[in-house]
Coordinates of N, CA and C in Angstrom, one line a residue:
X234 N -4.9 9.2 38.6 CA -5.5 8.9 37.3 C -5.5 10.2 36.5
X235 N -4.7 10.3 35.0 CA -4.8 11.3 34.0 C -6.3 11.9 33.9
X236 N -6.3 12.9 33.9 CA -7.5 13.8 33.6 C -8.4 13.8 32.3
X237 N -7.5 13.3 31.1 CA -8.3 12.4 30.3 C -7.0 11.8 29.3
X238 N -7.9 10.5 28.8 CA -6.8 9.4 28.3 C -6.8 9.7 26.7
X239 N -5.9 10.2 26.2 CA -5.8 10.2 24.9 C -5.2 8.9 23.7
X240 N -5.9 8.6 22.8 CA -5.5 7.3 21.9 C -5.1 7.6 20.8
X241 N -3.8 6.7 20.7 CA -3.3 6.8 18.7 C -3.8 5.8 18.0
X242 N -4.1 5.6 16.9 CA -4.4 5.1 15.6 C -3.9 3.4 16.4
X243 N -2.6 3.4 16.5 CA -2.4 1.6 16.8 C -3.3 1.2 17.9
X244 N -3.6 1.3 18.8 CA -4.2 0.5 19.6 C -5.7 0.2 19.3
X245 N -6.6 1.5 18.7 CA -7.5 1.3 17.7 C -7.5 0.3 17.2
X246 N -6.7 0.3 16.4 CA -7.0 -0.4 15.4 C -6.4 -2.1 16.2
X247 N -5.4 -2.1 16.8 CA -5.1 -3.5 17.3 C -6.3 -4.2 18.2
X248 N -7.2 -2.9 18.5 CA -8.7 -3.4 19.2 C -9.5 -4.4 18.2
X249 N -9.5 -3.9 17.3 CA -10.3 -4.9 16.3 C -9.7 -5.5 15.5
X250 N -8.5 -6.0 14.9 CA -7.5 -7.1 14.6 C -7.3 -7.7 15.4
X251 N -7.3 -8.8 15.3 CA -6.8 -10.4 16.4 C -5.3 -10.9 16.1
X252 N -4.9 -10.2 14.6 CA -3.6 -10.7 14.6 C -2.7 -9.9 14.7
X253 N -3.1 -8.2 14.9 CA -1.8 -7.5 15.3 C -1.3 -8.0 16.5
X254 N -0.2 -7.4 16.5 CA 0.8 -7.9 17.5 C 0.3 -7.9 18.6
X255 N -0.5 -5.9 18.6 CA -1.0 -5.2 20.0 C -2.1 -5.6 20.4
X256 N -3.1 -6.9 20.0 CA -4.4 -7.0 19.7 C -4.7 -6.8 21.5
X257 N -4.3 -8.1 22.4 CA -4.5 -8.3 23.8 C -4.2 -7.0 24.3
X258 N -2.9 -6.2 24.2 CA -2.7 -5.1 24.8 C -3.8 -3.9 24.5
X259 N -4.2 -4.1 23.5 CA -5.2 -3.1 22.6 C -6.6 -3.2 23.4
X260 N -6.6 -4.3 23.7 CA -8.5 -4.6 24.4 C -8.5 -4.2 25.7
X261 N -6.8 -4.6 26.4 CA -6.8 -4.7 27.3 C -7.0 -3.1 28.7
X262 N -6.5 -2.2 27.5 CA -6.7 -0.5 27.2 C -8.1 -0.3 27.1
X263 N -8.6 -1.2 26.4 CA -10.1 -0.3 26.1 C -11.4 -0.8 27.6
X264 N -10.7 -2.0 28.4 CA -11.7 -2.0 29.8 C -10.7 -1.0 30.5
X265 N -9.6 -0.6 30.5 CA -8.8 0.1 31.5 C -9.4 1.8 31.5
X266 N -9.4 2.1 30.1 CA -9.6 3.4 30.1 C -11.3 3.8 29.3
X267 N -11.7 4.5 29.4 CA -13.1 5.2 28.8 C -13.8 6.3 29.5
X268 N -14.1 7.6 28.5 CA -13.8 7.4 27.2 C -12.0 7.8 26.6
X269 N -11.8 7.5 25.4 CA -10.8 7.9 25.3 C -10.9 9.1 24.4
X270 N -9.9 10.4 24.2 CA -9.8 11.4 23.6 C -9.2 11.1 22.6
X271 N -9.4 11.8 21.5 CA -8.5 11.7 19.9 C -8.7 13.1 19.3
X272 N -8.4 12.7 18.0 CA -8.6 13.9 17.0 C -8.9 12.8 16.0
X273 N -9.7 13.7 15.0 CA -9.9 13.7 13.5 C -8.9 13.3 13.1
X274 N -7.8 13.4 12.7 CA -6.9 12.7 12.3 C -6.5 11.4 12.6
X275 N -6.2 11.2 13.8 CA -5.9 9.5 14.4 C -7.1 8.7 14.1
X276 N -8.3 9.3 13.8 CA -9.3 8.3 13.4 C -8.8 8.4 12.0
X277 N -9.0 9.0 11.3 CA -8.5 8.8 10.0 C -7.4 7.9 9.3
X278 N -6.8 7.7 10.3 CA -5.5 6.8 10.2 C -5.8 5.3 10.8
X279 N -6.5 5.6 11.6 CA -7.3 3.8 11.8 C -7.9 3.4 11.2
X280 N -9.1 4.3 10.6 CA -9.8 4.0 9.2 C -9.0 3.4 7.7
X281 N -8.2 3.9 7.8 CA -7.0 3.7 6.4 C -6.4 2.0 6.8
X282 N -5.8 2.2 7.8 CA -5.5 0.6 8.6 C -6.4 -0.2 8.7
X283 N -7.3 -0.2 9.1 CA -8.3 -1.1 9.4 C -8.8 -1.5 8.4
X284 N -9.1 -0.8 7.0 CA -9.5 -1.0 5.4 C -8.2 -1.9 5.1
X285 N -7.0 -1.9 4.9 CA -5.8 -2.6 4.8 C -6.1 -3.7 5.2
X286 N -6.7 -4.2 6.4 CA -6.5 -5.8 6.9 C -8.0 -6.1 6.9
X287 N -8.5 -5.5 5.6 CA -10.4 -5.9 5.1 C -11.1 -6.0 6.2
X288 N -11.0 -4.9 7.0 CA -12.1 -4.5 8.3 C -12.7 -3.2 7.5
X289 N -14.3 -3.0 7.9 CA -15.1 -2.0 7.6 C -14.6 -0.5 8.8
X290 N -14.5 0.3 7.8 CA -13.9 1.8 8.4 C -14.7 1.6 9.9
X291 N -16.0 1.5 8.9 CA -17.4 2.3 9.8 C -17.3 1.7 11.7
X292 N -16.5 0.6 11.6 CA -16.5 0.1 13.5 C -15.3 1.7 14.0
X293 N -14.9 2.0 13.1 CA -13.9 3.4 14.2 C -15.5 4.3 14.7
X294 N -16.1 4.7 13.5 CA -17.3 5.3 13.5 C -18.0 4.7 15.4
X295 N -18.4 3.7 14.7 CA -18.9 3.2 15.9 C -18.6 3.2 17.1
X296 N -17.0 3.2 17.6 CA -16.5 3.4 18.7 C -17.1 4.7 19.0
X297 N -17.3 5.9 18.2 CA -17.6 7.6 18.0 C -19.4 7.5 19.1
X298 N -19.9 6.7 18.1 CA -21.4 6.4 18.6 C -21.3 5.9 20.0
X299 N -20.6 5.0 20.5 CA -20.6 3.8 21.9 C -20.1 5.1 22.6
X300 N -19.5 6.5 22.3 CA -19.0 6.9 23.4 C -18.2 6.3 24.0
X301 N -17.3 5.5 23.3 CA -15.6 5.0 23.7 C -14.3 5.8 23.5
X302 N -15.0 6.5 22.3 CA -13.8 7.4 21.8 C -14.5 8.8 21.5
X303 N -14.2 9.9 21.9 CA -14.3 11.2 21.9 C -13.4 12.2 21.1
X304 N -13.7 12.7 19.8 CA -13.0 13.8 19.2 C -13.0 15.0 20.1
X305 N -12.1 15.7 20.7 CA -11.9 16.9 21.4 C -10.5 18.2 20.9
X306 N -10.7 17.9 19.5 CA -9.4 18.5 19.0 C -10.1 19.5 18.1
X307 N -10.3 20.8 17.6 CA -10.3 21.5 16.4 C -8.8 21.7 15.7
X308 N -8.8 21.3 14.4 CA -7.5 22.1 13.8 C -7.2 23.3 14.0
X309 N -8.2 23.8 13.3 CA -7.8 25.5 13.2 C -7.3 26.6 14.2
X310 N -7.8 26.4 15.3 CA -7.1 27.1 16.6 C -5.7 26.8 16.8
X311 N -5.4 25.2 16.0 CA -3.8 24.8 16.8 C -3.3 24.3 15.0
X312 N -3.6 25.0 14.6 CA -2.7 24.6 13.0 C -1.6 25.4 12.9
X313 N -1.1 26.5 13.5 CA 0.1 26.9 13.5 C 1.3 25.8 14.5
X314 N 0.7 25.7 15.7 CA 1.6 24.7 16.5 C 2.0 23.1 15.7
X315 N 0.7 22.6 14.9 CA 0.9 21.2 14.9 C 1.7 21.5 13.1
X316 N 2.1 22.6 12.6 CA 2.5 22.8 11.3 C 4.0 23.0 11.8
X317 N 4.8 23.8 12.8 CA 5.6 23.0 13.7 C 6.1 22.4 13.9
X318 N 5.4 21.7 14.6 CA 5.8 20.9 15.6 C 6.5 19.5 14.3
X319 N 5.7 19.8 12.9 CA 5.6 18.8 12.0 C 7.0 19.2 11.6
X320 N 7.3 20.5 11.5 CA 8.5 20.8 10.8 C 10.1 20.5 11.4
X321 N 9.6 20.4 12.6 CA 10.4 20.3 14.0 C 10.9 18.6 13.7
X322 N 10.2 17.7 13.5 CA 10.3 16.6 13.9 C 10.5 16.0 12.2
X323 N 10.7 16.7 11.1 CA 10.2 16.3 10.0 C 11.6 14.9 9.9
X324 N 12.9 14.9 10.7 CA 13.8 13.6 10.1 C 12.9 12.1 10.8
X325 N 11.9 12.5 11.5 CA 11.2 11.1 11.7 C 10.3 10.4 11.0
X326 N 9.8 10.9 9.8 CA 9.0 12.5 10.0 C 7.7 12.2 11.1
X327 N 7.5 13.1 11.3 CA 6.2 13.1 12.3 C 5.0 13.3 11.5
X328 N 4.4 12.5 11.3 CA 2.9 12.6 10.8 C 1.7 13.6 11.3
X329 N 1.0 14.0 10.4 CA -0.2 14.7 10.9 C -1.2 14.7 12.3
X330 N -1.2 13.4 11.9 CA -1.9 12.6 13.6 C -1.1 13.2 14.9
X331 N -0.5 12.4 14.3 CA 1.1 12.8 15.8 C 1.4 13.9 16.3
X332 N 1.1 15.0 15.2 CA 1.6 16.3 15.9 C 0.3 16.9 16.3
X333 N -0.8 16.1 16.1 CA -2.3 17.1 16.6 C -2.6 16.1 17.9
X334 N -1.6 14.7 18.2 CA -1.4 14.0 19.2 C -1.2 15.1 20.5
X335 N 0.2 15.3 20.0 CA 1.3 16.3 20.6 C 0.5 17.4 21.3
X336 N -0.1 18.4 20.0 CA -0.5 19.5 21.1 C -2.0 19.3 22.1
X337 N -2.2 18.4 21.7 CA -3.6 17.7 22.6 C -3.4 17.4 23.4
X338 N -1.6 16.9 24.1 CA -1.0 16.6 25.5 C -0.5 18.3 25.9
X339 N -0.5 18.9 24.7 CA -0.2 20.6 25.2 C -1.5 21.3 25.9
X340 N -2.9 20.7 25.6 CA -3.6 21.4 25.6 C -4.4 21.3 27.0
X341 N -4.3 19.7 27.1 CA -4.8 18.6 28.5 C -3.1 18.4 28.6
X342 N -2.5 19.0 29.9 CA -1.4 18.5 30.6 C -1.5 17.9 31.4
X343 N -3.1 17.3 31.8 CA -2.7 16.2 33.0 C -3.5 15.1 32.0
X344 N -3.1 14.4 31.1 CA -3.2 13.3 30.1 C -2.0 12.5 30.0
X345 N -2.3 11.3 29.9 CA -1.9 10.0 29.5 C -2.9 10.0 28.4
X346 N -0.8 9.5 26.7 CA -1.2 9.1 25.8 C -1.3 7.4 25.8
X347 N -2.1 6.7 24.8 CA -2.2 5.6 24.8 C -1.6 5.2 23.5
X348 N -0.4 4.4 23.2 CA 0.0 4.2 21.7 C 0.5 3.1 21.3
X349 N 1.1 2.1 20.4 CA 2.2 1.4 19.9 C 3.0 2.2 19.6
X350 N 3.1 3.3 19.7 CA 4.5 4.1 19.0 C 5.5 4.5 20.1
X351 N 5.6 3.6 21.1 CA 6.8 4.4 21.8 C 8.1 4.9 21.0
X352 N 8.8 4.4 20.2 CA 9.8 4.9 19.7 C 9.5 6.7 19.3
X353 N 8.4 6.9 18.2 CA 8.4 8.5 18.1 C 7.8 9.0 19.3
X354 N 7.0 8.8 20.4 CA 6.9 9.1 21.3 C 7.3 9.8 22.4
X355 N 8.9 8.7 22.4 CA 9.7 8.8 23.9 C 10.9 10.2 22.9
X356 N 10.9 10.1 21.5 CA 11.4 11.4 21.1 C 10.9 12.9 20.8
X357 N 9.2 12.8 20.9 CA 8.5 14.4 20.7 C 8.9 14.8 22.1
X358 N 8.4 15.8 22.2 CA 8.3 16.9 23.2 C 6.8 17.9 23.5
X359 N 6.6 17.8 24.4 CA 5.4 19.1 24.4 C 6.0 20.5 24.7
X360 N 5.3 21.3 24.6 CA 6.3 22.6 25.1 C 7.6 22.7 24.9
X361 N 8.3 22.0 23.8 CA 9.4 21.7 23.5 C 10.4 21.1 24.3
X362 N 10.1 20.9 25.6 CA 11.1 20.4 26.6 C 10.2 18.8 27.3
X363 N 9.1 19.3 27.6 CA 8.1 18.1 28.5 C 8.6 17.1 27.6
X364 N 8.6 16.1 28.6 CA 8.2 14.3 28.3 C 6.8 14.4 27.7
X365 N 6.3 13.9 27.0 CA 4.9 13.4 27.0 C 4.8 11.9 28.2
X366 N 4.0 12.1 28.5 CA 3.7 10.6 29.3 C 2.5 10.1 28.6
X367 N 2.8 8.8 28.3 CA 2.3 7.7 27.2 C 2.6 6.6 28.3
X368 N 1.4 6.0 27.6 CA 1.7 4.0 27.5 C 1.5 3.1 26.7
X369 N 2.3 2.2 26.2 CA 2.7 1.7 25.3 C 2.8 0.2 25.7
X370 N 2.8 -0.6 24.8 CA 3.1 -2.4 25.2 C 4.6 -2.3 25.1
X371 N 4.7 -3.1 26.6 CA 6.3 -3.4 26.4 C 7.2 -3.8 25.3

């Protein structure tokens, strides 16, 4: 078992839509794993999505309260890496989230990410070489 489970914005959010794709895979993560790790940013981005399909921001919030999801990221200590890491990956481009994803698997190396994104995923890097190890819906 990863030492702690980190989550991206899609599964979030597919927790509380019934018609994303990921919805079953999404719930199915949230009895498997808790709590889960993030950053400020990937909430930010489920907040934005979840307003899109006329869901109230404030249930990301609330996952924050239930103690399901845990912020454990400061920027400022790792804004030179995830500015980077952004620059590094910019033909995908790699989003803000994703690269404070990234060094958050740099920072906890015995973590499992949780995401819909295998595609940018299975192409970042930690330490410029590492796999990330993620799970994703088939």
């Amino acid at each position: 078992m990863p030492q702690r489970v980190l989550i991206d914005a899609g599964p979030i959010v597919g927790f509380f839509v019934c018609t994303d794709l990921h919805h079953n895979w999404s719930v199915e993560q949230f009895k498997l794993f808790r709590p889960f790790f993030t950053c400020e940013a990937v909430l930010a981005e489920a907040c934005a999505r979840l307003e899109y399909f006329g869901f109230e921001q404030s249930r990301v919030v609330d996952l924050l309260a239930a103690g399901a999801v845990t912020v454990d990221f400061a920027i400022v200590p790792h804004a030179d890496r995830v500015s980077r890491l952004m620059k590094k990956y910019a033909d995908r481009p790699m989003d803000f989230a994703d690269a404070c994803l990234v060094a958050m698997t740099e920072r906890f190396t015995d973590s499992l990410l949780i995401t819909t994104d295998a595609g940018d995923f299975s192409i970042y890097r930690r330490h410029e070489r590492e796999v990330i190890p993620f799970k994703s819906p088939a």
